[in-house]
Tab-separated table of C-alpha atoms in Angstrom:
chain	number	residue	atom	x	y	z
Q	1	MET	CA	103.712	100.966	27.264
Q	2	GLU	CA	100.523	99.279	26.110
Q	3	LYS	CA	98.942	96.147	27.527
Q	4	PHE	CA	98.061	93.175	25.317
Q	5	THR	CA	94.526	92.285	24.361
Q	6	CYS	CA	93.979	88.511	24.251
Q	7	ASP	CA	94.064	88.508	20.444
Q	8	GLU	CA	97.259	90.575	20.323
Q	9	LEU	CA	98.883	88.243	22.810
Q	10	LYS	CA	98.057	85.155	20.724
Q	11	GLU	CA	99.599	86.858	17.703
Q	12	ALA	CA	102.719	87.956	19.652
Q	13	LEU	CA	103.372	84.373	20.822
Q	14	LYS	CA	103.595	82.951	17.278
Q	15	GLY	CA	107.088	81.658	16.584
Q	16	VAL	CA	108.244	82.801	20.045
Q	17	ILE	CA	106.407	80.659	22.609
Q	18	GLU	CA	104.713	77.302	22.121
Q	19	VAL	CA	101.980	76.923	24.769
Q	20	GLY	CA	101.121	73.543	26.317
Q	21	GLU	CA	98.686	72.454	29.032
Q	22	ASP	CA	100.889	73.267	32.030
Q	23	ARG	CA	104.136	74.555	30.529
Q	24	VAL	CA	105.592	76.344	27.524
Q	25	LYS	CA	108.447	75.871	25.099
Q	26	VAL	CA	110.541	78.970	24.407
Q	27	LEU	CA	111.346	79.086	20.702
Q	28	ASP	CA	113.075	82.485	20.663
Q	29	GLU	CA	114.517	83.624	24.002
Q	30	GLN	CA	115.909	86.824	22.510
Q	31	LYS	CA	112.470	87.899	21.301
Q	32	VAL	CA	110.979	87.063	24.680
Q	33	ARG	CA	113.478	89.359	26.379
Q	34	ASN	CA	113.550	92.139	23.770
Q	35	GLU	CA	109.923	92.348	22.677
Q	36	LEU	CA	107.491	90.205	24.628
Q	37	ILE	CA	108.255	90.484	28.328
Q	38	ASP	CA	107.793	94.261	28.791
Q	39	ARG	CA	104.243	94.198	27.438
Q	40	LEU	CA	103.498	90.903	29.154
Q	41	ILE	CA	104.314	92.245	32.627
Q	42	TYR	CA	102.454	95.497	31.911
Q	43	THR	CA	99.380	93.405	31.069
Q	44	ALA	CA	99.931	91.233	34.173
Q	45	VAL	CA	99.779	94.387	36.319
Q	46	PHE	CA	97.348	96.661	34.477
Q	47	GLY	CA	95.296	94.274	32.309
Q	48	ASP	CA	91.609	93.694	32.871
Q	49	GLU	CA	90.812	91.618	35.952
Q	50	GLY	CA	90.367	88.010	34.899
Q	51	LYS	CA	91.543	86.677	31.573
Q	52	GLU	CA	94.159	89.284	30.581
Q	53	LYS	CA	95.908	89.331	33.945
Q	54	GLU	CA	95.631	85.600	34.598
Q	55	CYS	CA	96.956	84.570	31.182
Q	56	SER	CA	99.855	87.033	31.368
Q	57	ARG	CA	100.873	85.940	34.872
Q	58	TRP	CA	100.648	82.262	33.960
Q	59	LEU	CA	102.761	82.848	30.838
Q	60	ILE	CA	105.442	84.788	32.730
Q	61	ARG	CA	105.677	82.012	35.308
Q	62	ALA	CA	105.761	79.246	32.677
Q	63	ILE	CA	108.432	81.079	30.633
Q	64	ALA	CA	110.512	81.577	33.801
Q	65	LEU	CA	110.405	77.865	34.668
Q	66	GLU	CA	111.328	76.934	31.078
Q	67	LEU	CA	114.350	79.276	31.348
Q	68	ASP	CA	115.386	77.784	34.730
Q	69	ILE	CA	114.221	80.792	36.740
Q	70	VAL	CA	112.577	79.062	39.681
Q	71	PRO	CA	110.799	80.442	42.785
Q	72	ALA	CA	112.543	78.794	45.746
Q	73	SER	CA	112.966	78.602	49.512
Q	74	ILE	CA	116.234	79.759	51.086
Q	75	HIS	CA	115.689	77.347	54.013
Q	76	ASP	CA	118.471	74.845	53.191
Q	77	LEU	CA	121.092	77.549	52.679
Q	78	TYR	CA	120.170	78.901	56.121
Q	79	VAL	CA	119.914	75.685	58.171
Q	80	GLN	CA	122.748	73.825	56.458
Q	81	GLY	CA	125.285	76.271	55.047
Q	82	MET	CA	124.976	79.223	57.418
Q	83	ALA	CA	123.915	77.426	60.606
Q	84	ASN	CA	126.680	74.846	60.379
Q	85	GLY	CA	129.412	77.318	59.485
Q	86	GLU	CA	130.114	75.526	56.208
Q	87	ILE	CA	130.317	78.816	54.298
Q	88	ASP	CA	133.803	80.295	54.199
Q	89	GLN	CA	132.630	83.746	53.043
Q	90	TRP	CA	130.127	85.157	55.510
Q	91	PHE	CA	127.529	87.325	53.813
Q	92	THR	CA	124.348	89.038	54.973
Q	93	VAL	CA	121.409	88.305	52.690
Q	94	PRO	CA	119.657	91.521	51.560
Q	95	ALA	CA	115.851	91.231	51.661
Q	96	MET	CA	114.491	94.123	49.619
Q	97	ASN	CA	110.953	95.529	49.758
Q	98	ILE	CA	110.131	97.060	46.378
Q	99	ARG	CA	107.133	99.342	46.804
Q	100	GLY	CA	106.842	101.083	43.446
Q	101	MET	CA	107.987	100.845	39.807
Q	102	THR	CA	108.473	97.237	40.831
Q	103	TYR	CA	109.490	95.631	37.536
Q	104	ASP	CA	111.961	98.398	36.619
Q	105	VAL	CA	113.508	98.428	40.104
Q	106	MET	CA	113.824	94.640	40.257
Q	107	ARG	CA	115.540	94.676	36.859
Q	108	GLN	CA	118.440	96.628	38.411
Q	109	ILE	CA	118.834	93.930	41.071
Q	110	PHE	CA	118.841	91.054	38.566
Q	111	LYS	CA	121.208	92.911	36.242
Q	112	ILE	CA	123.803	93.179	39.020
Q	113	ALA	CA	123.104	89.594	40.144
Q	114	VAL	CA	123.973	88.287	36.663
Q	115	GLU	CA	127.096	90.423	36.399
Q	116	LYS	CA	128.430	89.739	39.903
Q	117	GLU	CA	127.312	86.097	40.305
Q	118	ILE	CA	124.958	86.912	43.192
Q	119	GLY	CA	122.594	84.176	44.311
Q	120	ALA	CA	121.797	85.176	47.888
Q	121	PHE	CA	119.175	87.934	47.783
Q	122	ILE	CA	115.462	88.128	48.583
Q	123	LEU	CA	112.634	90.145	47.060
Q	124	GLU	CA	109.941	90.718	49.651
Q	125	ILE	CA	106.759	92.582	50.435
Q	126	ALA	CA	105.185	93.102	53.847
Q	127	LYS	CA	101.561	92.550	54.790
Q	128	SER	CA	101.048	96.320	55.171
Q	129	GLU	CA	102.769	97.053	51.829
Q	130	ILE	CA	100.559	94.576	49.975
Q	131	GLY	CA	97.699	96.859	51.025
Q	132	TYR	CA	98.976	100.370	50.429
Q	133	THR	CA	101.048	99.599	47.303
Q	134	GLU	CA	98.150	97.624	45.795
Q	135	GLN	CA	100.387	94.655	44.953
Q	136	ARG	CA	98.882	91.276	45.794
Q	137	PRO	CA	101.382	88.376	46.009
Q	138	ALA	CA	100.621	87.025	42.492
Q	139	GLU	CA	101.407	90.418	40.961
Q	140	TYR	CA	104.614	90.813	42.961
Q	141	THR	CA	105.829	87.374	41.869
Q	142	ALA	CA	105.020	88.167	38.232
Q	143	CYS	CA	107.175	91.326	38.467
Q	144	ALA	CA	110.080	89.392	40.007
Q	145	LEU	CA	110.036	86.616	37.421
Q	146	ALA	CA	109.562	89.055	34.519
Q	147	ALA	CA	112.558	91.125	35.704
Q	148	ALA	CA	114.675	87.953	35.933
Q	149	ILE	CA	113.630	86.937	32.403
Q	150	LYS	CA	114.415	90.404	31.026
Q	151	GLU	CA	117.920	90.475	32.516
Q	152	GLY	CA	118.866	86.906	31.595
Q	153	TYR	CA	119.078	85.654	35.178
Q	154	LYS	CA	119.013	81.887	35.801
Q	155	GLY	CA	118.550	80.097	39.102
Q	156	PRO	CA	116.446	80.235	42.274
Q	157	VAL	CA	114.417	83.381	42.998
Q	158	PHE	CA	113.650	83.922	46.681
Q	159	ILE	CA	110.350	85.762	47.143
Q	160	GLN	CA	109.310	86.526	50.711
Q	161	GLY	CA	106.264	87.566	52.677
Q	162	ASP	CA	107.682	90.076	55.144
Q	163	HIS	CA	106.062	90.976	58.481
Q	164	PHE	CA	102.943	88.854	58.241
Q	165	GLN	CA	102.078	90.672	61.409
Q	166	PHE	CA	99.356	90.065	63.990
Q	167	ASN	CA	97.323	93.133	64.931
Q	168	ALA	CA	97.409	93.250	68.758
Q	169	LYS	CA	94.094	95.066	69.092
Q	170	LYS	CA	92.255	92.702	66.736
Q	171	TYR	CA	93.897	89.696	68.409
Q	172	ALA	CA	92.681	90.867	71.832
Q	173	GLU	CA	89.129	91.155	70.458
Q	174	ASP	CA	89.078	87.814	68.587
Q	175	PRO	CA	92.275	85.701	68.590
Q	176	GLU	CA	90.965	83.015	66.222
Q	177	LYS	CA	89.742	85.504	63.649
Q	178	GLU	CA	93.107	87.322	63.563
Q	179	LEU	CA	94.938	83.990	63.263
Q	180	GLU	CA	92.660	83.023	60.355
Q	181	ASN	CA	93.413	86.367	58.655
Q	182	ILE	CA	97.159	85.670	58.810
Q	183	LYS	CA	96.601	82.108	57.589
Q	184	ALA	CA	94.549	83.335	54.620
Q	185	LEU	CA	97.278	85.791	53.570
Q	186	THR	CA	99.959	83.122	54.032
Q	187	LYS	CA	98.019	80.652	51.884
Q	188	GLU	CA	97.585	83.280	49.151
Q	189	ALA	CA	101.316	84.063	49.304
Q	190	ILE	CA	102.478	80.428	49.128
Q	191	GLU	CA	100.107	79.779	46.213
Q	192	ALA	CA	101.811	82.748	44.510
Q	193	ASP	CA	105.287	81.163	44.972
Q	194	PHE	CA	106.303	83.007	48.142
Q	195	TYR	CA	108.368	80.179	49.619
Q	196	ASN	CA	109.823	82.387	52.357
Q	197	ILE	CA	107.452	83.732	55.021
Q	198	ASP	CA	108.267	85.912	58.034
Q	199	ILE	CA	105.636	85.407	60.719
Q	200	ASP	CA	105.388	88.330	63.131
Q	201	PRO	CA	103.331	87.943	66.306
Q	202	SER	CA	105.971	90.019	68.186
Q	203	THR	CA	103.219	92.668	68.531
Q	204	LEU	CA	101.638	90.286	71.080
Q	205	VAL	CA	104.651	90.258	73.446
Q	206	ASP	CA	103.492	91.421	76.890
Q	207	TYR	CA	106.311	93.038	78.884
Q	208	SER	CA	104.077	93.385	81.952
Q	209	LYS	CA	104.396	89.632	82.645
Q	210	PRO	CA	106.956	88.587	85.278
Q	211	THR	CA	109.042	86.060	83.292
Q	212	LEU	CA	110.557	86.229	79.802
Q	213	LYS	CA	108.727	83.079	78.728
Q	214	GLU	CA	105.385	84.455	79.869
Q	215	GLN	CA	106.106	87.724	78.052
Q	216	GLN	CA	106.735	85.799	74.825
Q	217	TYR	CA	103.781	83.379	75.274
Q	218	PHE	CA	101.398	84.624	72.561
Q	219	ASN	CA	104.354	85.284	70.272
Q	220	TYR	CA	105.806	81.762	70.389
Q	221	LEU	CA	102.376	80.118	70.489
Q	222	ASN	CA	101.238	81.787	67.252
Q	223	THR	CA	104.626	81.377	65.569
Q	224	ALA	CA	104.308	77.621	66.232
Q	225	LYS	CA	100.707	77.549	64.960
Q	226	MET	CA	101.709	79.347	61.785
Q	227	THR	CA	104.785	77.137	61.251
Q	228	ALA	CA	102.606	74.028	61.483
Q	229	PHE	CA	100.053	75.568	59.110
Q	230	ILE	CA	102.763	76.406	56.564
Q	231	ARG	CA	104.123	72.843	56.734
Q	232	GLU	CA	100.607	71.552	55.974
Q	233	ILE	CA	100.132	73.663	52.847
Q	234	GLU	CA	103.655	73.996	51.386
Q	235	PRO	CA	104.152	72.230	48.031
Q	236	GLN	CA	105.680	68.774	48.005
Q	237	GLY	CA	109.468	68.916	47.911
Q	238	ILE	CA	109.673	72.488	49.266
Q	239	THR	CA	110.392	73.426	52.876
Q	240	VAL	CA	109.274	77.035	53.125
Q	241	SER	CA	111.774	79.201	55.010
Q	242	VAL	CA	109.922	80.545	58.048
Q	243	GLY	CA	111.197	83.485	60.101
Q	244	GLY	CA	110.178	84.453	63.623
Q	245	GLU	CA	110.513	87.725	65.521
Q	246	ILE	CA	111.075	88.410	69.209
Q	247	GLY	CA	111.289	92.192	69.445
Q	248	HIS	CA	108.759	94.468	67.800
Q	249	ILE	CA	110.763	96.838	65.581
Q	250	GLY	CA	110.791	100.255	67.230
Q	251	GLY	CA	110.614	98.796	70.756
Q	252	LYS	CA	113.293	97.908	73.303
Q	253	ASN	CA	116.418	96.026	72.255
Q	254	SER	CA	116.311	92.227	72.235
Q	255	THR	CA	118.487	89.974	74.427
Q	256	PRO	CA	119.787	86.385	74.088
Q	257	GLU	CA	117.753	85.485	77.192
Q	258	GLU	CA	114.533	86.643	75.518
Q	259	PHE	CA	115.424	84.645	72.442
Q	260	GLU	CA	116.037	81.456	74.434
Q	261	ALA	CA	112.781	81.912	76.344
Q	262	PHE	CA	110.948	82.324	73.029
Q	263	MET	CA	112.628	79.264	71.492
Q	264	GLU	CA	111.920	77.083	74.519
Q	265	GLY	CA	108.202	77.861	74.284
Q	266	TYR	CA	108.181	77.711	70.484
Q	267	LEU	CA	109.796	74.271	70.232
Q	268	GLU	CA	107.516	72.872	72.970
Q	269	SER	CA	104.458	74.226	71.145
Q	270	LEU	CA	105.626	73.004	67.731
Q	271	LYS	CA	106.007	69.426	69.061
Q	272	GLU	CA	102.256	69.346	69.684
Q	273	TYR	CA	101.697	69.351	65.911
Q	274	GLY	CA	103.955	66.360	65.222
Q	275	LYS	CA	107.524	65.116	65.438
Q	276	ASN	CA	110.387	66.540	63.401
Q	277	ILE	CA	108.457	69.472	61.930
Q	278	PRO	CA	111.090	71.841	60.494
Q	279	GLY	CA	111.097	75.033	62.551
Q	280	ILE	CA	112.067	78.630	61.880
Q	281	SER	CA	115.365	79.269	60.085
Q	282	LYS	CA	116.113	82.789	61.430
Q	283	ILE	CA	114.977	85.272	64.078
Q	284	SER	CA	114.285	89.004	63.683
Q	285	VAL	CA	115.468	91.121	66.605
Q	286	GLN	CA	115.330	94.731	67.719
Q	287	THR	CA	118.682	96.546	67.743
Q	288	GLY	CA	117.613	100.194	68.039
Q	289	THR	CA	116.239	100.916	64.556
Q	290	GLU	CA	112.776	101.929	63.416
Q	291	HIS	CA	111.115	101.216	60.086
Q	292	GLY	CA	111.688	104.100	57.694
Q	293	GLY	CA	113.876	105.919	60.192
Q	294	VAL	CA	112.755	108.744	62.477
Q	295	PRO	CA	112.187	112.021	60.602
Q	296	LEU	CA	113.210	115.249	62.355
Q	297	PRO	CA	111.062	118.425	62.043
Q	298	ASP	CA	113.157	119.659	59.092
Q	299	GLY	CA	112.739	116.342	57.231
Q	300	ARG	CA	116.230	114.966	57.969
Q	301	ILE	CA	116.489	111.487	59.505
Q	302	ALA	CA	117.627	111.149	63.113
Q	303	GLU	CA	120.852	109.264	63.783
Q	304	VAL	CA	120.363	105.783	65.196
Q	305	LYS	CA	122.401	104.064	67.888
Q	306	LEU	CA	122.399	100.542	66.501
Q	307	ASP	CA	123.636	97.814	68.836
Q	308	PHE	CA	125.544	95.303	66.710
Q	309	SER	CA	126.238	93.133	69.762
Q	310	VAL	CA	122.535	92.138	69.781
Q	311	LEU	CA	122.881	90.669	66.288
Q	312	GLU	CA	126.168	88.982	67.137
Q	313	SER	CA	125.168	87.414	70.466
Q	314	ILE	CA	121.693	86.239	69.450
Q	315	GLY	CA	123.011	85.020	66.092
Q	316	GLU	CA	125.630	82.885	67.814
Q	317	VAL	CA	123.030	81.249	70.083
Q	318	ALA	CA	120.729	80.697	67.088
Q	319	ARG	CA	123.424	78.865	65.129
Q	320	LYS	CA	125.010	76.835	67.943
Q	321	LYS	CA	121.905	75.835	69.885
Q	322	TYR	CA	119.105	75.792	67.319
Q	323	SER	CA	120.752	75.241	63.882
Q	324	MET	CA	119.385	78.503	62.491
Q	325	ALA	CA	121.109	81.008	60.190
Q	326	GLY	CA	121.160	83.708	62.871
Q	327	ALA	CA	119.624	87.091	63.557
Q	328	VAL	CA	117.801	89.383	61.126
Q	329	GLN	CA	118.066	93.186	61.056
Q	330	HIS	CA	114.955	95.186	60.096
Q	331	GLY	CA	114.538	98.874	59.289
Q	332	ALA	CA	118.057	99.322	57.984
Q	333	SER	CA	117.958	101.080	54.619
Q	334	THR	CA	118.119	104.598	56.108
Q	335	LEU	CA	121.195	103.822	58.233
Q	336	PRO	CA	124.464	105.677	57.467
Q	337	ASP	CA	126.474	104.080	54.649
Q	338	GLU	CA	129.481	103.490	56.880
Q	339	LEU	CA	127.589	100.915	58.996
Q	340	PHE	CA	126.660	98.346	56.342
Q	341	HIS	CA	130.003	96.509	56.209
Q	342	LYS	CA	129.541	95.640	59.882
Q	343	PHE	CA	126.562	93.354	59.309
Q	344	PRO	CA	128.605	90.500	57.757
Q	345	GLU	CA	131.332	91.114	60.347
Q	346	VAL	CA	128.938	90.230	63.193
Q	347	LYS	CA	127.421	87.381	61.111
Q	348	THR	CA	123.984	88.920	60.618
Q	349	ALA	CA	121.977	86.400	58.570
Q	350	GLU	CA	119.622	88.778	56.750
Q	351	ILE	CA	118.910	92.497	56.510
Q	352	HIS	CA	115.632	94.126	55.445
Q	353	LEU	CA	115.815	97.203	53.231
Q	354	ALA	CA	112.911	99.319	51.976
Q	355	THR	CA	112.596	103.045	52.681
Q	356	GLY	CA	115.995	104.005	51.273
Q	357	PHE	CA	114.919	102.832	47.811
Q	358	GLN	CA	111.629	104.714	48.131
Q	359	ASN	CA	113.534	107.872	49.072
Q	360	ILE	CA	115.691	107.624	45.913
Q	361	ILE	CA	112.556	107.368	43.775
Q	362	TYR	CA	110.992	110.444	45.407
Q	363	ASP	CA	114.243	112.428	45.229
Q	364	HIS	CA	114.262	112.088	41.430
Q	365	LEU	CA	110.580	112.558	40.584
Q	366	PRO	CA	109.521	115.503	38.394
Q	367	GLU	CA	108.474	118.357	40.688
Q	368	ASP	CA	104.923	118.595	39.315
Q	369	PHE	CA	104.270	114.872	39.888
Q	370	LYS	CA	105.775	115.049	43.372
Q	371	GLN	CA	103.549	118.014	44.292
Q	372	GLU	CA	100.506	116.180	42.917
Q	373	ILE	CA	101.282	113.296	45.266
Q	374	TYR	CA	101.955	115.566	48.263
Q	375	SER	CA	98.671	117.446	47.703
Q	376	TRP	CA	96.872	114.107	47.614
Q	377	LEU	CA	98.527	113.050	50.889
Q	378	LYS	CA	97.507	116.276	52.625
Q	379	THR	CA	93.903	115.808	51.515
Q	380	GLU	CA	93.364	112.052	51.660
Q	381	LEU	CA	95.583	111.159	54.627
Q	382	LYS	CA	95.203	114.304	56.759
Q	383	ASN	CA	93.826	112.178	59.612
Q	384	GLU	CA	97.307	110.562	59.873
Q	385	TRP	CA	98.952	113.961	60.566
Q	386	LYS	CA	100.038	113.602	64.193
Q	387	GLU	CA	100.009	116.513	66.594
Q	388	GLY	CA	103.352	118.311	66.600
Q	389	TRP	CA	104.488	117.000	63.208
Q	390	THR	CA	105.822	119.473	60.669
Q	391	GLU	CA	104.682	119.134	57.056
Q	392	GLU	CA	108.059	117.528	56.218
Q	393	GLN	CA	107.581	114.862	58.886
Q	394	PHE	CA	104.018	114.139	57.771
Q	395	ILE	CA	105.012	113.767	54.105
Q	396	TYR	CA	108.042	111.610	54.889
Q	397	LYS	CA	105.955	109.240	56.999
Q	398	THR	CA	102.971	108.944	54.631
Q	399	ARG	CA	104.329	109.188	51.090
Q	400	LYS	CA	104.845	105.416	50.877
Q	401	LYS	CA	101.041	105.176	50.763
Q	402	ALA	CA	100.917	106.946	47.395
Q	403	PHE	CA	102.512	103.991	45.593
Q	404	GLY	CA	99.163	102.218	45.255
Q	405	PRO	CA	96.875	105.049	44.105
Q	406	PHE	CA	99.584	106.413	41.755
Q	407	LYS	CA	100.938	103.019	40.642
Q	408	LYS	CA	100.210	103.443	36.930
Q	409	LYS	CA	101.622	106.986	36.891
Q	410	PHE	CA	104.857	105.715	38.443
Q	411	TRP	CA	105.120	102.924	35.855
Q	412	ASP	CA	104.310	105.364	33.007
Q	413	LEU	CA	106.925	107.994	33.887
Q	414	PRO	CA	108.904	109.251	30.842
Q	415	GLN	CA	111.920	107.122	29.955
Q	416	ASN	CA	114.438	109.896	30.698
Q	417	VAL	CA	113.003	110.299	34.222
Q	418	LYS	CA	113.021	106.542	34.797
Q	419	GLU	CA	116.634	106.296	33.672
Q	420	LYS	CA	117.788	108.841	36.279
Q	421	ILE	CA	115.930	106.995	39.049
Q	422	MET	CA	117.196	103.577	37.957
Q	423	THR	CA	120.801	104.808	37.657
Q	424	GLU	CA	120.700	106.001	41.273
Q	425	LEU	CA	119.016	102.812	42.473
Q	426	GLU	CA	121.570	100.673	40.659
Q	427	LYS	CA	124.360	102.586	42.441
Q	428	LYS	CA	122.656	101.990	45.783
Q	429	PHE	CA	122.161	98.270	45.136
Q	430	ARG	CA	125.791	97.885	44.052
Q	431	PHE	CA	126.993	99.619	47.196
Q	432	LEU	CA	124.783	97.509	49.480
Q	433	PHE	CA	125.614	94.204	47.783
Q	434	GLU	CA	129.328	94.902	48.073
Q	435	GLN	CA	129.100	95.962	51.721
Q	436	LEU	CA	126.967	92.934	52.607
Q	437	ASN	CA	129.493	90.674	50.847
Q	438	VAL	CA	126.990	88.950	48.524
Q	439	TYR	CA	129.040	89.182	45.332
Q	440	GLU	CA	129.862	85.649	44.101
Q	441	THR	CA	127.336	83.926	46.364
Q	442	LYS	CA	125.726	82.011	43.488
Q	443	LYS	CA	128.090	79.096	44.164
Q	444	TYR	CA	126.722	78.708	47.713
Q	445	VAL	CA	123.125	78.963	46.573
Q	446	ASP	CA	123.785	76.359	43.867
Q	447	LYS	CA	125.333	74.044	46.449
Q	448	TYR	CA	122.512	74.152	49.002
Q	449	ILE	CA	119.383	75.048	47.035
Q	450	LYS	CA	117.846	72.528	44.653
Q	451	PRO	CA	114.833	74.382	43.220
Q	452	VAL	CA	111.660	72.415	42.539
Q	453	LYS	CA	109.690	73.355	39.430
Q	454	ILE	CA	105.965	73.315	40.128
Q	455	TYR	CA	103.865	73.461	36.998
Q	456	LYS	CA	100.365	74.888	37.032
Q	457	LYS	CA	97.607	74.210	34.523
Q	458	ARG	CA	97.005	76.913	31.968
Q	459	PRO	CA	94.036	79.064	33.110
Q	460	TYR	CA	92.322	79.283	29.678
């Protein structure tokens, strides 16, 4: 694939796209999908910093809006439909972190969404992933919208900032500075059409304190501060869906009592910023999982004892007492296949999936490329090799960090290699979507979500 130069792009738009000041008119949708969009997204990701990237990203966004593909918040579906029990088909919304080959992988999701009338799904990227995959929010959004255009999807697109997490050590050294760092990332994300943000100060929970509310103090305080900040900067007509978290993933299991202590403090703190400020729409909890799974010395993943009653009990309190969608499960993509149908059964609101997709990509890479990456890991990230780890454990834990440095090589893989990877990913997505009961959820999304088109002035 080749990127566009500015002159080539102008030529390619003739008779296909008519460009205005803040929007476009699509003259030939078929040509956009068949010829234009692949090169446009490649330029948006790999073009020269400045004009090439900016113009391509603006065009993708403007084309998407013209085709009724609209970045949106899932807030109203959560606090109206799911919280009030108005939905007669309970489903668990998959929130998927796409770390590499982003456009191609997202295309598989949108393809199935069109075919199976799926509306309830989220494309997300965590604060840490933004760093090591070298995908800033504006690039991630461009990939999502381009994939939707390519596959003929219409409707709201839910893009989420996942784990906008406070660093406990940095917070202890300078609380205001760490808060400002999270605010800056959140502002960048919202400006890039991330209208769903998961705030995560759960790293600041202090279990040495005597009461549950005291333990959750810095967590609820900063969740309230960030909620108020988001309400200040969100675009007119959009209520960003904000998520909170009470149990740091990988720690001890959460309880309804912890959740209520957190909410008591959170709602008190939020009132200080004004009356009737919309609060969080969901709560992430710890059920016994760990992000990426726990690799054993031979490279296999350890079995997890996941406590579904945590999701069920906290979710029930969240809906009945606080008008929220319920509980959110993190670190789930490496769980055994036979567990996924249980999430809708216990009314889990949302489930976060990442490493399983990464594993499929690595399982189907050409051996020479894989070894090139593993050699790089052993050289460049050797300081992350923990004492007692086998080579298999080290590689499993660190290979996600190759997605950034090798981004272009992943995107430029031969078509026959890509096809094998995408076929396997499509199978995985189909399985997950069926198990999570999200087929035919477009009707619920259409009922509760009224997307707002926000036009932005052309950059050049």
